[in-house]
Structures are given as structure tokens and as C-alpha cells.
Amino acid sequence: MPTDAEQACFEAGIKFGSLYHQFAGTPVSPASTRSLERAMAEAIENQPYCASVSVDILDDRVEAAIGHENGYTELTGSLMEVEMRIEYRDRTVRTRMEMEEGYPLMKLVAVE
Amino acid sequence: MPTDAEQACFEAGIKFGSLYHQFAGTPVSPASTRSLERAMAEAIENQPYCASVSVDILDDRVEAAIGHENGYTELTGSLMEVEMRIEYRDRTVRTRMEMEEGYPLMKLVAVE
Amino acid sequence: MPTDAEQACFEAGIKFGSLYHQFAGTPVSPASTRSLERAMAEAIENQPYCASVSVDILDDRVEAAIGHENGYTELTGSLMEVEMRIEYRDRTVRTRMEMEEGYPLMKLVAVE
Amino acid sequence: MPTDAEQACFEAGIKFGSLYHQFAGTPVSPASTRSLERAMAEAIENQPYCASVSVDILDDRVEAAIGHENGYTELTGSLMEVEMRIEYRDRTVRTRMEMEEGYPLMKLVAVE
């Protein structure tokens, strides 16, 4: 039988994979970052055991990723930072996505 | 050579397919419909020739689709109405997605 | 510090959420179930620590979900069964998605 | 009333937007390009009026996009070429996606 902590970590992973693959590829520009951040957070917070989600799409990286003609780019892991708190029974799991050596990495920060 | 009207219709179709397949499957509840509507509209308005998008996620259909245990459902065509206006050179195309005989249908409303 | 078992469970969850939200909404009919199963499995097996994925799209449920006019439906959790094996350092995690009381449930089957 | 040619172009656009936003972000490596190409083509061919779809994921570009550590990348427009034939009543529309000046462009090739 998995422990509550293991189950909590499994649930935390589900939320991260869901958030990433649901929204990666979304057209984004500095004019639409705030609404996308909020929709992503509120969508994933609907999922079970998901206590809070914060999404920070980095305007300066969006600007840098936009080509000279288009005016927009597509959302990818390198353009955002994400934090989540998962609560499963007595356990709380904290996770974070951030760039590490040029790659977006989903990290298990703490299991409490 | 395609005409400007044909090109405008092609562009209109791209926006509809993009909106639908980017966001279908997103977890949604009455608590998150407004933020999702706004993010969908602003995301697709980033695309070229897309003058305006309005997305209406129907709270009563979301409620009806939610199972008794979950508290949320996944976005699908039967839960929303969408209108778009595409402008390509001198042409304006109006499109609409709505339920027809039980299916969500993407319709070319007018080519002006 | 998370344990190796907890980390393995987190990785397992990521793969499940990725698989589900990448492919939910894909147009599917009995003519295309085999190619979709294979592409889903091979895509997710690319991810780190993912030792094996098996996807079984149930033709009879696809048939039942297809409306009388369309000839196809959209992939959702109720149309498939999925099994995965995740290997992280010395730990192996087995997961499974199947219907339970009318809902598709992602389950942590074993942590070894 | 839109003409048959305009309707055919609208349908062609829908298929392109669907294909792109359904599958962009899928984990891909040289080991999984063939199964993904096939699943993409067969999925979109399910949609109405879609006579044929061919997807060519370019192994050399996939290789070039893969980082030194990961072993895989995410599908994006710059890694593939797509051709479609749409048939609506008496009209046939041919479309193509390919790179142009560094951007993937969805093009209306012919309306016959």
C-alpha cells in the first residue's frame, strides 16, 4: 500500500503534468499573460487535493521569444514559473517549476 | 490563387480549430468559468487577422456536467458558445460555434 | 528531502497528467485507435524515468460514444485504460487508469 | 450565404488549427516520430470533409532541438511539414504547413 506521503506526491505530479500539457502551445503575448496565468491557476485548482496554484508568466521572456513579425509566441516551460501546494489527508506537498541549466524542471520541493 | 474571401475563411477556420483543441479538456467548474472564458478569448486574439473573440461558457451546462463527487468537469464543445470576427484585407468573416441537434457545430455565419 | 519513493511517485503523476491532457480531445474512431494508442505510449515513454506505458483504447466504448452522424468522437478518460511503470533510482512505481463508479481514476498501484 | 469554396476553406482551416493545437507540446524523439506522424494524420482524417492528411516530422530537426541531457523535445511547428486535402461538395482545397523566414506558416495552396 502506498503511504499518504507517496499518494500526495503522485497527486502533485498529476497536477503538474496536467497544467503543462493542457496549456503548452497557447498563443501568448504581453497583452494576454495576466488572463492566462489566472485561468491556468483556477483550472488546476479544480482538481482534487489541489490547495493552491500560482502561475507567473514572465513578460520579459515572452517579449524575447516573440519574433519581429508575429506579435505573439506559444507558451512553453521556459516562459513561466509555477508553484503548487497539494494537500492529501495529513500531508502537504510543495512543488515548483523553474529553469535549471536551460531546462524547465518540475521539482518536488517539500513533503510535510 | 485563392481569393481574399477564401483566405479569410481559411484563417477563420484556423482560429476555431486552435481555440477548440487548445482548451478542450481543461478542468472547469462554475468557480473558474469567467477566467477561462477571458483567457481563451485573449489567447486566440493574439493570432493574425483575429479581430475579436467572445467565449461564453454556460454555467448551467457546466453544473449539469459535473458529477456528484468531483466538483469539476472538462471543457468540451457542448459547454460553450463562441463567436469570432476575422478581418483579412477588405474581408470580414463572422463565425459561431453552437449546439445543433446535440452536436457542437462550428459555423461560417457571414463573409462580408 | 523527499525520499526516492516519493520522488518516483511524483514522476509517475507527471507522466499521467501529461498523457491525459496532451491527448484528451483528440478525434478518434475505431479506424484510428491503434495508431493513437501507440503514439501516446511512445510519446510519454520519452519522458525521464518512464520505463513503459501501455494504452488501451476500448473500441466498443469508442463505438458507443460516436454519434449517429459524425463517425468519430473525442478521446476522454472513459474510453481508455492506461498502465505505466516508472523507475527512479531503486524504486519502481506502477500506476493504472481505469473507470471506477463512472469516473476515470488515476491510481497508484504499487511502490516497490 | 458563403460559397462552397469559402466553406471548404473554412473547413480546411479548422483541420489545421486542430492538428496543430492538439499535438503541439507532445514529447517527441527520433524513436517516436513515425508513430506520432501516423496518429496525427489518422486522428484529423476522422474530421468531416478531410480527405487526406500527411504529416512529416523531420528527424534531423528533432535531433537538433533535443538538448544534450533530455533525449527528447516537444513537438512544435518548426519540426514538421503537413499537407491536407479537404473536399467539400464539388470543391477541393489543398493546404500546407512549412517554414517560411523562420516561422511555420499554414498556407492555402489551391482551391479547385
Short mmCIF file of C-alpha atoms in Angstrom, two decimals:
data_model
loop_
_atom_site.label_atom_id
_atom_site.label_comp_id
_atom_site.label_asym_id
_atom_site.label_seq_id
_atom_site.Cartn_x
_atom_site.Cartn_y
_atom_site.Cartn_z
CA MET A 1 0.00 0.00 0.00
CA PRO A 2 1.39 3.44 -0.91
CA THR A 3 1.78 5.79 2.07
CA ASP A 4 -0.15 9.05 2.34
CA ALA A 5 3.03 10.94 1.51
CA GLU A 6 3.58 8.87 -1.65
CA GLN A 7 -0.04 9.35 -2.66
CA ALA A 8 0.30 13.10 -2.08
CA CYS A 9 3.40 13.18 -4.32
CA PHE A 10 1.57 11.24 -7.04
CA GLU A 11 -1.30 13.74 -6.91
CA ALA A 12 1.18 16.62 -7.07
CA GLY A 13 2.76 15.17 -10.19
CA ILE A 14 -0.63 14.75 -11.88
CA LYS A 15 -1.39 18.44 -11.39
CA PHE A 16 1.95 19.49 -12.85
CA GLY A 17 1.68 17.29 -15.91
CA SER A 18 -1.90 18.44 -16.43
CA LEU A 19 -1.09 22.13 -16.20
CA TYR A 20 1.87 21.85 -18.52
CA HIS A 21 0.34 19.76 -21.28
CA GLN A 22 -3.07 21.42 -21.18
CA PHE A 23 -1.68 24.91 -21.72
CA ALA A 24 1.65 24.48 -23.54
CA GLY A 25 1.23 25.84 -27.05
CA THR A 26 -1.30 28.53 -26.09
CA PRO A 27 -0.74 31.75 -28.07
CA VAL A 28 0.58 34.35 -25.64
CA SER A 29 1.73 37.98 -25.75
CA PRO A 30 2.36 40.60 -23.04
CA ALA A 31 -1.29 41.67 -23.55
CA SER A 32 -2.63 38.26 -22.51
CA THR A 33 -0.25 36.98 -19.82
CA ARG A 34 -2.37 38.01 -16.83
CA SER A 35 -5.58 36.34 -18.04
CA LEU A 36 -3.71 33.17 -18.96
CA GLU A 37 -1.95 32.96 -15.57
CA ARG A 38 -5.25 33.27 -13.77
CA ALA A 39 -7.11 30.76 -15.93
CA MET A 40 -4.30 28.20 -15.56
CA ALA A 41 -4.25 28.53 -11.77
CA GLU A 42 -8.04 28.40 -11.38
CA ALA A 43 -8.39 25.46 -13.80
CA ILE A 44 -5.89 23.27 -11.98
CA GLU A 45 -7.22 24.28 -8.54
CA ASN A 46 -10.42 22.47 -9.57
CA GLN A 47 -8.57 19.16 -9.40
CA PRO A 48 -8.77 17.07 -6.22
CA TYR A 49 -6.29 17.75 -3.37
CA CYS A 50 -5.00 20.88 -5.12
CA ALA A 51 -4.92 23.54 -2.40
CA SER A 52 -3.28 26.34 -4.40
CA VAL A 53 -1.58 27.07 -7.69
CA SER A 54 0.34 30.18 -8.65
CA VAL A 55 1.47 30.77 -12.24
CA ASP A 56 3.86 33.54 -13.18
CA ILE A 57 4.34 34.09 -16.91
CA LEU A 58 7.44 36.19 -17.34
CA ASP A 59 6.69 39.17 -19.56
CA ASP A 60 10.33 39.82 -20.41
CA ARG A 61 10.84 36.24 -21.59
CA VAL A 62 7.60 36.40 -23.60
CA GLU A 63 8.85 39.61 -25.23
CA ALA A 64 12.20 37.98 -26.02
CA ALA A 65 10.52 34.92 -27.52
CA ILE A 66 8.25 36.94 -29.82
CA GLY A 67 9.54 37.19 -33.34
CA HIS A 68 9.73 40.53 -35.07
CA GLU A 69 6.68 39.94 -37.26
CA ASN A 70 4.23 37.89 -35.25
CA GLY A 71 3.41 39.77 -32.11
CA TYR A 72 2.90 36.57 -30.13
CA THR A 73 4.57 33.32 -29.22
CA GLU A 74 3.44 29.96 -27.82
CA LEU A 75 3.50 29.16 -24.13
CA THR A 76 6.30 26.83 -23.11
CA GLY A 77 8.02 25.90 -19.86
CA SER A 78 10.80 28.41 -20.29
CA LEU A 79 8.33 31.31 -20.12
CA MET A 80 6.78 30.61 -16.73
CA GLU A 81 7.31 29.77 -13.08
CA VAL A 82 4.73 27.68 -11.26
CA GLU A 83 4.21 26.81 -7.60
CA MET A 84 1.63 24.40 -6.21
CA ARG A 85 0.53 23.15 -2.83
CA ILE A 86 -1.16 19.76 -2.66
CA GLU A 87 -2.93 18.54 0.46
CA TYR A 88 -3.72 14.86 0.82
CA ARG A 89 -5.03 13.75 4.23
CA ASP A 90 -2.40 14.97 6.72
CA ARG A 91 0.30 15.53 4.15
CA THR A 92 1.24 18.72 2.33
CA VAL A 93 3.43 18.66 -0.78
CA ARG A 94 5.05 21.76 -2.26
CA THR A 95 6.22 21.75 -5.87
CA ARG A 96 7.83 24.27 -8.16
CA MET A 97 8.71 24.59 -11.83
CA GLU A 98 11.64 26.76 -12.78
CA MET A 99 14.52 26.90 -15.21
CA GLU A 100 17.62 24.92 -14.31
CA GLU A 101 20.62 24.84 -16.66
CA GLY A 102 18.43 25.96 -19.51
CA TYR A 103 15.59 23.48 -18.98
CA PRO A 104 12.27 23.90 -17.21
CA LEU A 105 12.30 21.43 -14.33
CA MET A 106 9.32 20.29 -12.23
CA LYS A 107 10.60 19.88 -8.68
CA LEU A 108 9.27 18.30 -5.52
CA VAL A 109 10.24 20.97 -3.01
CA ALA A 110 8.90 19.60 0.27
CA VAL A 111 6.79 16.78 1.67
CA GLU A 112 5.47 17.76 5.09
CA MET B 1 -4.78 31.87 -56.42
CA PRO B 2 -7.25 31.83 -53.52
CA THR B 3 -9.41 34.97 -53.26
CA ASP B 4 -9.23 37.27 -50.24
CA ALA B 5 -12.59 35.91 -49.09
CA GLU B 6 -11.33 32.33 -49.29
CA GLN B 7 -8.17 33.26 -47.43
CA ALA B 8 -10.24 34.98 -44.76
CA CYS B 9 -12.36 31.84 -44.34
CA PHE B 10 -9.24 29.70 -44.04
CA GLU B 11 -7.89 32.00 -41.33
CA ALA B 12 -11.25 31.88 -39.52
CA GLY B 13 -11.15 28.09 -39.51
CA ILE B 14 -7.62 28.03 -38.11
CA LYS B 15 -8.70 30.16 -35.15
CA PHE B 16 -11.66 27.90 -34.41
CA GLY B 17 -9.68 24.70 -34.54
CA SER B 18 -6.95 26.29 -32.40
CA LEU B 19 -9.34 27.52 -29.73
CA TYR B 20 -11.16 24.21 -29.53
CA HIS B 21 -8.20 21.85 -29.40
CA GLN B 22 -6.02 24.06 -27.21
CA PHE B 23 -8.62 24.33 -24.46
CA ALA B 24 -10.81 21.22 -24.72
CA GLY B 25 -10.14 19.05 -21.69
CA THR B 26 -9.40 21.96 -19.34
CA PRO B 27 -10.76 21.32 -15.84
CA VAL B 28 -13.69 23.71 -15.32
CA SER B 29 -16.23 24.50 -12.60
CA PRO B 30 -18.61 27.41 -12.03
CA ALA B 31 -15.81 28.99 -9.95
CA SER B 32 -13.44 29.14 -12.92
CA THR B 33 -15.62 29.81 -15.97
CA ARG B 34 -15.02 33.57 -16.10
CA SER B 35 -11.22 33.35 -16.03
CA LEU B 36 -11.20 30.59 -18.62
CA GLU B 37 -13.50 32.49 -20.99
CA ARG B 38 -11.26 35.52 -20.81
CA ALA B 39 -8.00 33.62 -21.26
CA MET B 40 -9.39 31.74 -24.27
CA ALA B 41 -10.56 34.93 -25.97
CA GLU B 42 -7.34 36.86 -25.31
CA ALA B 43 -5.13 33.93 -26.36
CA ILE B 44 -6.80 33.49 -29.74
CA GLU B 45 -6.99 37.26 -30.35
CA ASN B 46 -3.18 37.12 -30.46
CA GLN B 47 -3.36 35.20 -33.73
CA PRO B 48 -3.10 37.09 -37.03
CA TYR B 49 -6.26 38.59 -38.59
CA CYS B 50 -8.29 37.79 -35.46
CA ALA B 51 -10.24 40.97 -34.72
CA SER B 52 -12.36 39.69 -31.84
CA VAL B 53 -13.29 36.53 -29.98
CA SER B 54 -16.06 36.08 -27.44
CA VAL B 55 -16.36 32.89 -25.40
CA ASP B 56 -19.39 32.13 -23.28
CA ILE B 57 -19.06 29.07 -21.01
CA LEU B 58 -22.55 28.17 -19.88
CA ASP B 59 -22.62 27.80 -16.10
CA ASP B 60 -25.81 25.77 -16.07
CA ARG B 61 -24.38 23.23 -18.52
CA VAL B 62 -21.14 23.07 -16.52
CA GLU B 63 -23.19 22.40 -13.37
CA ALA B 64 -25.16 19.69 -15.16
CA ALA B 65 -21.98 18.04 -16.46
CA ILE B 66 -20.30 17.91 -13.05
CA GLY B 67 -20.61 14.55 -11.36
CA HIS B 68 -21.81 14.31 -7.81
CA GLU B 69 -18.35 13.65 -6.35
CA ASN B 70 -15.88 15.62 -8.40
CA GLY B 71 -16.81 19.25 -8.27
CA TYR B 72 -15.49 19.88 -11.77
CA THR B 73 -15.74 18.65 -15.33
CA GLU B 74 -13.65 19.01 -18.51
CA LEU B 75 -14.31 21.69 -21.10
CA THR B 76 -15.97 20.43 -24.24
CA GLY B 77 -17.89 21.96 -27.13
CA SER B 78 -21.27 21.35 -25.56
CA LEU B 79 -20.45 23.67 -22.65
CA MET B 80 -19.70 26.85 -24.59
CA GLU B 81 -20.73 29.28 -27.29
CA VAL B 82 -18.08 31.09 -29.26
CA GLU B 83 -18.20 33.97 -31.73
CA MET B 84 -15.28 35.32 -33.76
CA ARG B 85 -14.66 38.09 -36.24
CA ILE B 86 -11.76 37.69 -38.65
CA GLU B 87 -10.51 40.55 -40.80
CA TYR B 88 -8.31 39.79 -43.78
CA ARG B 89 -7.58 42.71 -46.10
CA ASP B 90 -11.03 44.05 -47.08
CA ARG B 91 -12.92 40.98 -45.97
CA THR B 92 -14.66 40.30 -42.69
CA VAL B 93 -15.71 36.79 -41.71
CA ARG B 94 -18.06 36.05 -38.83
CA THR B 95 -18.13 32.59 -37.27
CA ARG B 96 -20.04 30.96 -34.44
CA MET B 97 -19.98 27.69 -32.52
CA GLU B 98 -23.21 26.46 -31.01
CA MET B 99 -25.11 23.25 -30.38
CA GLU B 100 -27.14 21.88 -33.26
CA GLU B 101 -29.07 18.64 -32.88
CA GLY B 102 -26.94 17.67 -29.93
CA TYR B 103 -23.55 18.43 -31.50
CA PRO B 104 -21.34 21.49 -31.21
CA LEU B 105 -21.03 22.91 -34.72
CA MET B 106 -18.51 25.48 -35.98
CA LYS B 107 -20.36 27.66 -38.47
CA LEU B 108 -19.35 30.22 -41.06
CA VAL B 109 -22.01 32.85 -40.41
CA ALA B 110 -21.10 35.59 -42.90
CA VAL B 111 -18.42 36.61 -45.38
CA GLU B 112 -18.60 40.35 -45.97
CA MET C 1 14.31 15.99 1.49
CA PRO C 2 11.78 13.84 -0.38
CA THR C 3 12.59 10.12 -0.38
CA ASP C 4 13.32 8.23 -3.59
CA ALA C 5 9.90 6.59 -3.33
CA GLU C 6 8.18 9.97 -3.03
CA GLN C 7 10.18 11.32 -5.95
CA ALA C 8 9.24 8.26 -8.00
CA CYS C 9 5.54 8.83 -7.21
CA PHE C 10 5.83 12.49 -8.22
CA GLU C 11 7.40 11.46 -11.54
CA ALA C 12 4.64 8.89 -12.06
CA GLY C 13 1.99 11.55 -11.54
CA ILE C 14 3.64 13.91 -14.03
CA LYS C 15 3.51 11.23 -16.73
CA PHE C 16 -0.18 10.55 -16.09
CA GLY C 17 -1.20 14.19 -16.15
CA SER C 18 0.89 14.73 -19.30
CA LEU C 19 -0.61 11.80 -21.15
CA TYR C 20 -4.15 12.73 -20.24
CA HIS C 21 -4.06 16.44 -21.00
CA GLN C 22 -1.89 16.15 -24.11
CA PHE C 23 -4.21 13.71 -25.84
CA ALA C 24 -7.69 14.31 -24.37
CA GLY C 25 -9.85 15.81 -27.11
CA THR C 26 -8.11 14.01 -29.98
CA PRO C 27 -10.59 12.95 -32.68
CA VAL C 28 -10.84 9.16 -32.54
CA SER C 29 -12.78 6.39 -34.32
CA PRO C 30 -12.36 2.62 -34.48
CA ALA C 31 -10.20 3.22 -37.59
CA SER C 32 -7.63 5.25 -35.66
CA THR C 33 -7.48 3.70 -32.19
CA ARG C 34 -4.38 1.57 -32.80
CA SER C 35 -2.22 4.41 -34.14
CA LEU C 36 -3.31 6.71 -31.32
CA GLU C 37 -2.57 4.11 -28.62
CA ARG C 38 0.90 3.61 -29.99
CA ALA C 39 1.72 7.29 -30.39
CA MET C 40 0.52 8.04 -26.84
CA ALA C 41 2.66 5.27 -25.35
CA GLU C 42 5.79 6.15 -27.34
CA ALA C 43 5.42 9.90 -26.67
CA ILE C 44 5.22 9.51 -22.90
CA GLU C 45 7.98 6.88 -22.83
CA ASN C 46 10.28 9.70 -23.99
CA GLN C 47 9.90 11.38 -20.60
CA PRO C 48 12.54 10.76 -17.90
CA TYR C 49 12.17 7.69 -15.63
CA CYS C 50 9.29 6.35 -17.71
CA ALA C 51 10.13 2.66 -18.23
CA SER C 52 6.93 1.60 -20.01
CA VAL C 53 3.47 2.82 -20.96
CA SER C 54 0.60 0.78 -22.30
CA VAL C 55 -2.55 2.45 -23.63
CA ASP C 56 -5.68 0.50 -24.47
CA ILE C 57 -8.42 2.49 -26.23
CA LEU C 58 -11.59 0.46 -25.96
CA ASP C 59 -13.17 0.09 -29.38
CA ASP C 60 -16.58 -0.79 -28.03
CA ARG C 61 -16.70 2.33 -25.89
CA VAL C 62 -15.48 4.45 -28.81
CA GLU C 63 -18.30 2.98 -30.93
CA ALA C 64 -20.83 3.70 -28.20
CA ALA C 65 -19.62 7.29 -27.83
CA ILE C 66 -19.84 8.05 -31.55
CA GLY C 67 -22.99 9.90 -32.51
CA HIS C 68 -25.10 8.65 -35.39
CA GLU C 69 -23.92 11.33 -37.82
CA ASN C 70 -20.31 12.10 -37.02
CA GLY C 71 -18.32 8.94 -37.37
CA TYR C 72 -15.90 9.97 -34.65
CA THR C 73 -15.72 11.16 -31.08
CA GLU C 74 -13.10 12.88 -28.87
CA LEU C 75 -10.73 10.94 -26.66
CA THR C 76 -11.60 11.10 -22.98
CA GLY C 77 -10.70 9.12 -19.87
CA SER C 78 -13.75 6.89 -20.10
CA LEU C 79 -12.57 5.45 -23.44
CA MET C 80 -9.19 4.10 -22.36
CA GLU C 81 -7.18 2.10 -19.86
CA VAL C 82 -3.58 3.05 -19.20
CA GLU C 83 -0.77 1.36 -17.30
CA MET C 84 2.68 2.81 -16.59
CA ARG C 85 5.86 1.71 -14.91
CA ILE C 86 8.17 4.41 -13.57
CA GLU C 87 11.69 3.66 -12.43
CA TYR C 88 13.52 6.19 -10.27
CA ARG C 89 16.83 5.04 -8.80
CA ASP C 90 16.00 1.81 -6.92
CA ARG C 91 12.27 2.40 -6.85
CA THR C 92 9.61 1.16 -9.23
CA VAL C 93 6.14 2.66 -9.27
CA ARG C 94 3.17 1.06 -11.03
CA THR C 95 0.14 3.16 -11.95
CA ARG C 96 -3.13 2.49 -13.70
CA MET C 97 -6.08 4.49 -15.02
CA GLU C 98 -9.45 2.80 -15.15
CA MET C 99 -13.12 3.55 -14.62
CA GLU C 100 -14.38 3.46 -11.06
CA GLU C 101 -18.02 4.27 -10.27
CA GLY C 102 -18.38 6.03 -13.60
CA TYR C 103 -15.22 8.14 -13.37
CA PRO C 104 -11.77 7.58 -14.85
CA LEU C 105 -9.39 7.35 -11.90
CA MET C 106 -5.58 7.56 -11.96
CA LYS C 107 -4.33 5.12 -9.35
CA LEU C 108 -1.02 4.48 -7.67
CA VAL C 109 -0.99 0.69 -7.77
CA ALA C 110 2.35 -0.18 -6.16
CA VAL C 111 5.56 1.41 -4.93
CA GLU C 112 8.31 -1.19 -4.83
CA MET D 1 -24.50 32.81 -47.86
CA PRO D 2 -20.90 31.62 -48.00
CA THR D 3 -19.96 29.86 -51.24
CA ASP D 4 -18.93 26.21 -51.33
CA ALA D 5 -15.34 27.31 -51.92
CA GLU D 6 -15.41 29.58 -48.87
CA GLN D 7 -16.96 26.84 -46.76
CA ALA D 8 -14.27 24.42 -47.96
CA CYS D 9 -11.56 26.90 -46.95
CA PHE D 10 -13.15 27.34 -43.51
CA GLU D 11 -13.18 23.56 -43.03
CA ALA D 12 -9.54 23.37 -44.14
CA GLY D 13 -8.56 25.97 -41.56
CA ILE D 14 -10.38 24.09 -38.78
CA LYS D 15 -8.38 20.96 -39.53
CA PHE D 16 -5.08 22.83 -39.46
CA GLY D 17 -5.79 24.60 -36.20
CA SER D 18 -6.99 21.31 -34.68
CA LEU D 19 -3.94 19.35 -35.72
CA TYR D 20 -1.55 22.00 -34.51
CA HIS D 21 -3.04 22.75 -31.11
CA GLN D 22 -3.98 19.16 -30.31
CA PHE D 23 -0.47 17.85 -30.81
CA ALA D 24 1.90 20.79 -30.17
CA GLY D 25 3.79 20.07 -26.96
CA THR D 26 3.83 16.28 -27.41
CA PRO D 27 7.13 14.76 -26.23
CA VAL D 28 8.98 13.57 -29.33
CA SER D 29 12.30 11.91 -30.16
CA PRO D 30 13.65 10.17 -33.27
CA ALA D 31 12.34 6.90 -31.73
CA SER D 32 8.74 8.14 -31.73
CA THR D 33 8.38 10.31 -34.83
CA ARG D 34 6.82 7.64 -37.05
CA SER D 35 4.05 6.68 -34.60
CA LEU D 36 3.24 10.32 -33.91
CA GLU D 37 3.05 11.21 -37.61
CA ARG D 38 0.64 8.38 -38.21
CA ALA D 39 -1.57 9.11 -35.21
CA MET D 40 -1.80 12.79 -36.14
CA ALA D 41 -2.81 12.04 -39.71
CA GLU D 42 -5.36 9.37 -38.79
CA ALA D 43 -6.86 11.49 -35.97
CA ILE D 44 -7.50 14.51 -38.19
CA GLU D 45 -8.75 12.37 -41.09
CA ASN D 46 -11.65 11.47 -38.78
CA GLN D 47 -12.95 15.03 -39.07
CA PRO D 48 -15.64 15.86 -41.65
CA TYR D 49 -14.59 16.72 -45.24
CA CYS D 50 -10.98 15.76 -44.51
CA ALA D 51 -9.94 13.59 -47.47
CA SER D 52 -6.27 13.14 -46.59
CA VAL D 53 -3.58 14.34 -44.21
CA SER D 54 0.14 13.72 -44.42
CA VAL D 55 2.47 14.65 -41.56
CA ASP D 56 6.22 14.60 -41.89
CA ILE D 57 8.17 15.11 -38.66
CA LEU D 58 11.72 15.95 -39.63
CA ASP D 59 14.14 13.72 -37.75
CA ASP D 60 17.11 15.98 -38.27
CA ARG D 61 15.28 18.96 -36.82
CA VAL D 62 14.07 16.87 -33.90
CA GLU D 63 17.68 15.80 -33.25
CA ALA D 64 18.84 19.41 -33.41
CA ALA D 65 16.13 20.54 -30.99
CA ILE D 66 16.94 17.88 -28.39
CA GLY D 67 19.09 19.15 -25.55
CA HIS D 68 22.19 17.27 -24.53
CA GLU D 69 20.61 15.81 -21.38
CA ASN D 70 16.97 15.17 -22.12
CA GLY D 71 16.77 12.83 -25.04
CA TYR D 72 13.52 14.36 -26.26
CA THR D 73 11.91 17.65 -27.19
CA GLU D 74 8.34 18.95 -27.61
CA LEU D 75 6.57 18.99 -30.94
CA THR D 76 6.29 22.42 -32.49
CA GLY D 77 5.59 23.81 -35.95
CA SER D 78 9.24 24.12 -36.86
CA LEU D 79 9.73 20.33 -36.61
CA MET D 80 7.14 19.22 -39.15
CA GLU D 81 5.63 19.61 -42.58
CA VAL D 82 1.95 18.94 -43.09
CA GLU D 83 -0.23 18.62 -46.19
CA MET D 84 -4.00 18.24 -46.27
CA ARG D 85 -6.72 17.81 -48.85
CA ILE D 86 -10.22 18.91 -47.93
CA GLU D 87 -13.24 18.02 -50.05
CA TYR D 88 -16.47 19.92 -49.56
CA ARG D 89 -19.20 19.21 -52.12
CA ASP D 90 -17.57 19.91 -55.50
CA ARG D 91 -14.63 21.82 -54.11
CA THR D 92 -11.17 20.57 -53.22
CA VAL D 93 -8.83 22.64 -51.06
CA ARG D 94 -5.13 21.90 -50.69
CA THR D 95 -3.19 23.26 -47.71
CA ARG D 96 0.37 23.03 -46.49
CA MET D 97 2.38 23.99 -43.43
CA GLU D 98 6.04 24.72 -43.84
CA MET D 99 8.73 27.05 -42.56
CA GLU D 100 8.93 30.48 -44.15
CA GLU D 101 11.50 33.02 -42.96
CA GLY D 102 11.92 31.12 -39.72
CA TYR D 103 8.21 30.73 -38.92
CA PRO D 104 5.89 27.80 -39.51
CA LEU D 105 3.16 29.07 -41.86
CA MET D 106 -0.19 27.42 -42.63
CA LYS D 107 -0.89 28.08 -46.29
CA LEU D 108 -3.88 27.76 -48.56
CA VAL D 109 -2.23 26.24 -51.61
CA ALA D 110 -5.15 25.76 -54.01
CA VAL D 111 -8.93 25.97 -54.19
CA GLU D 112 -10.18 23.83 -57.06
#
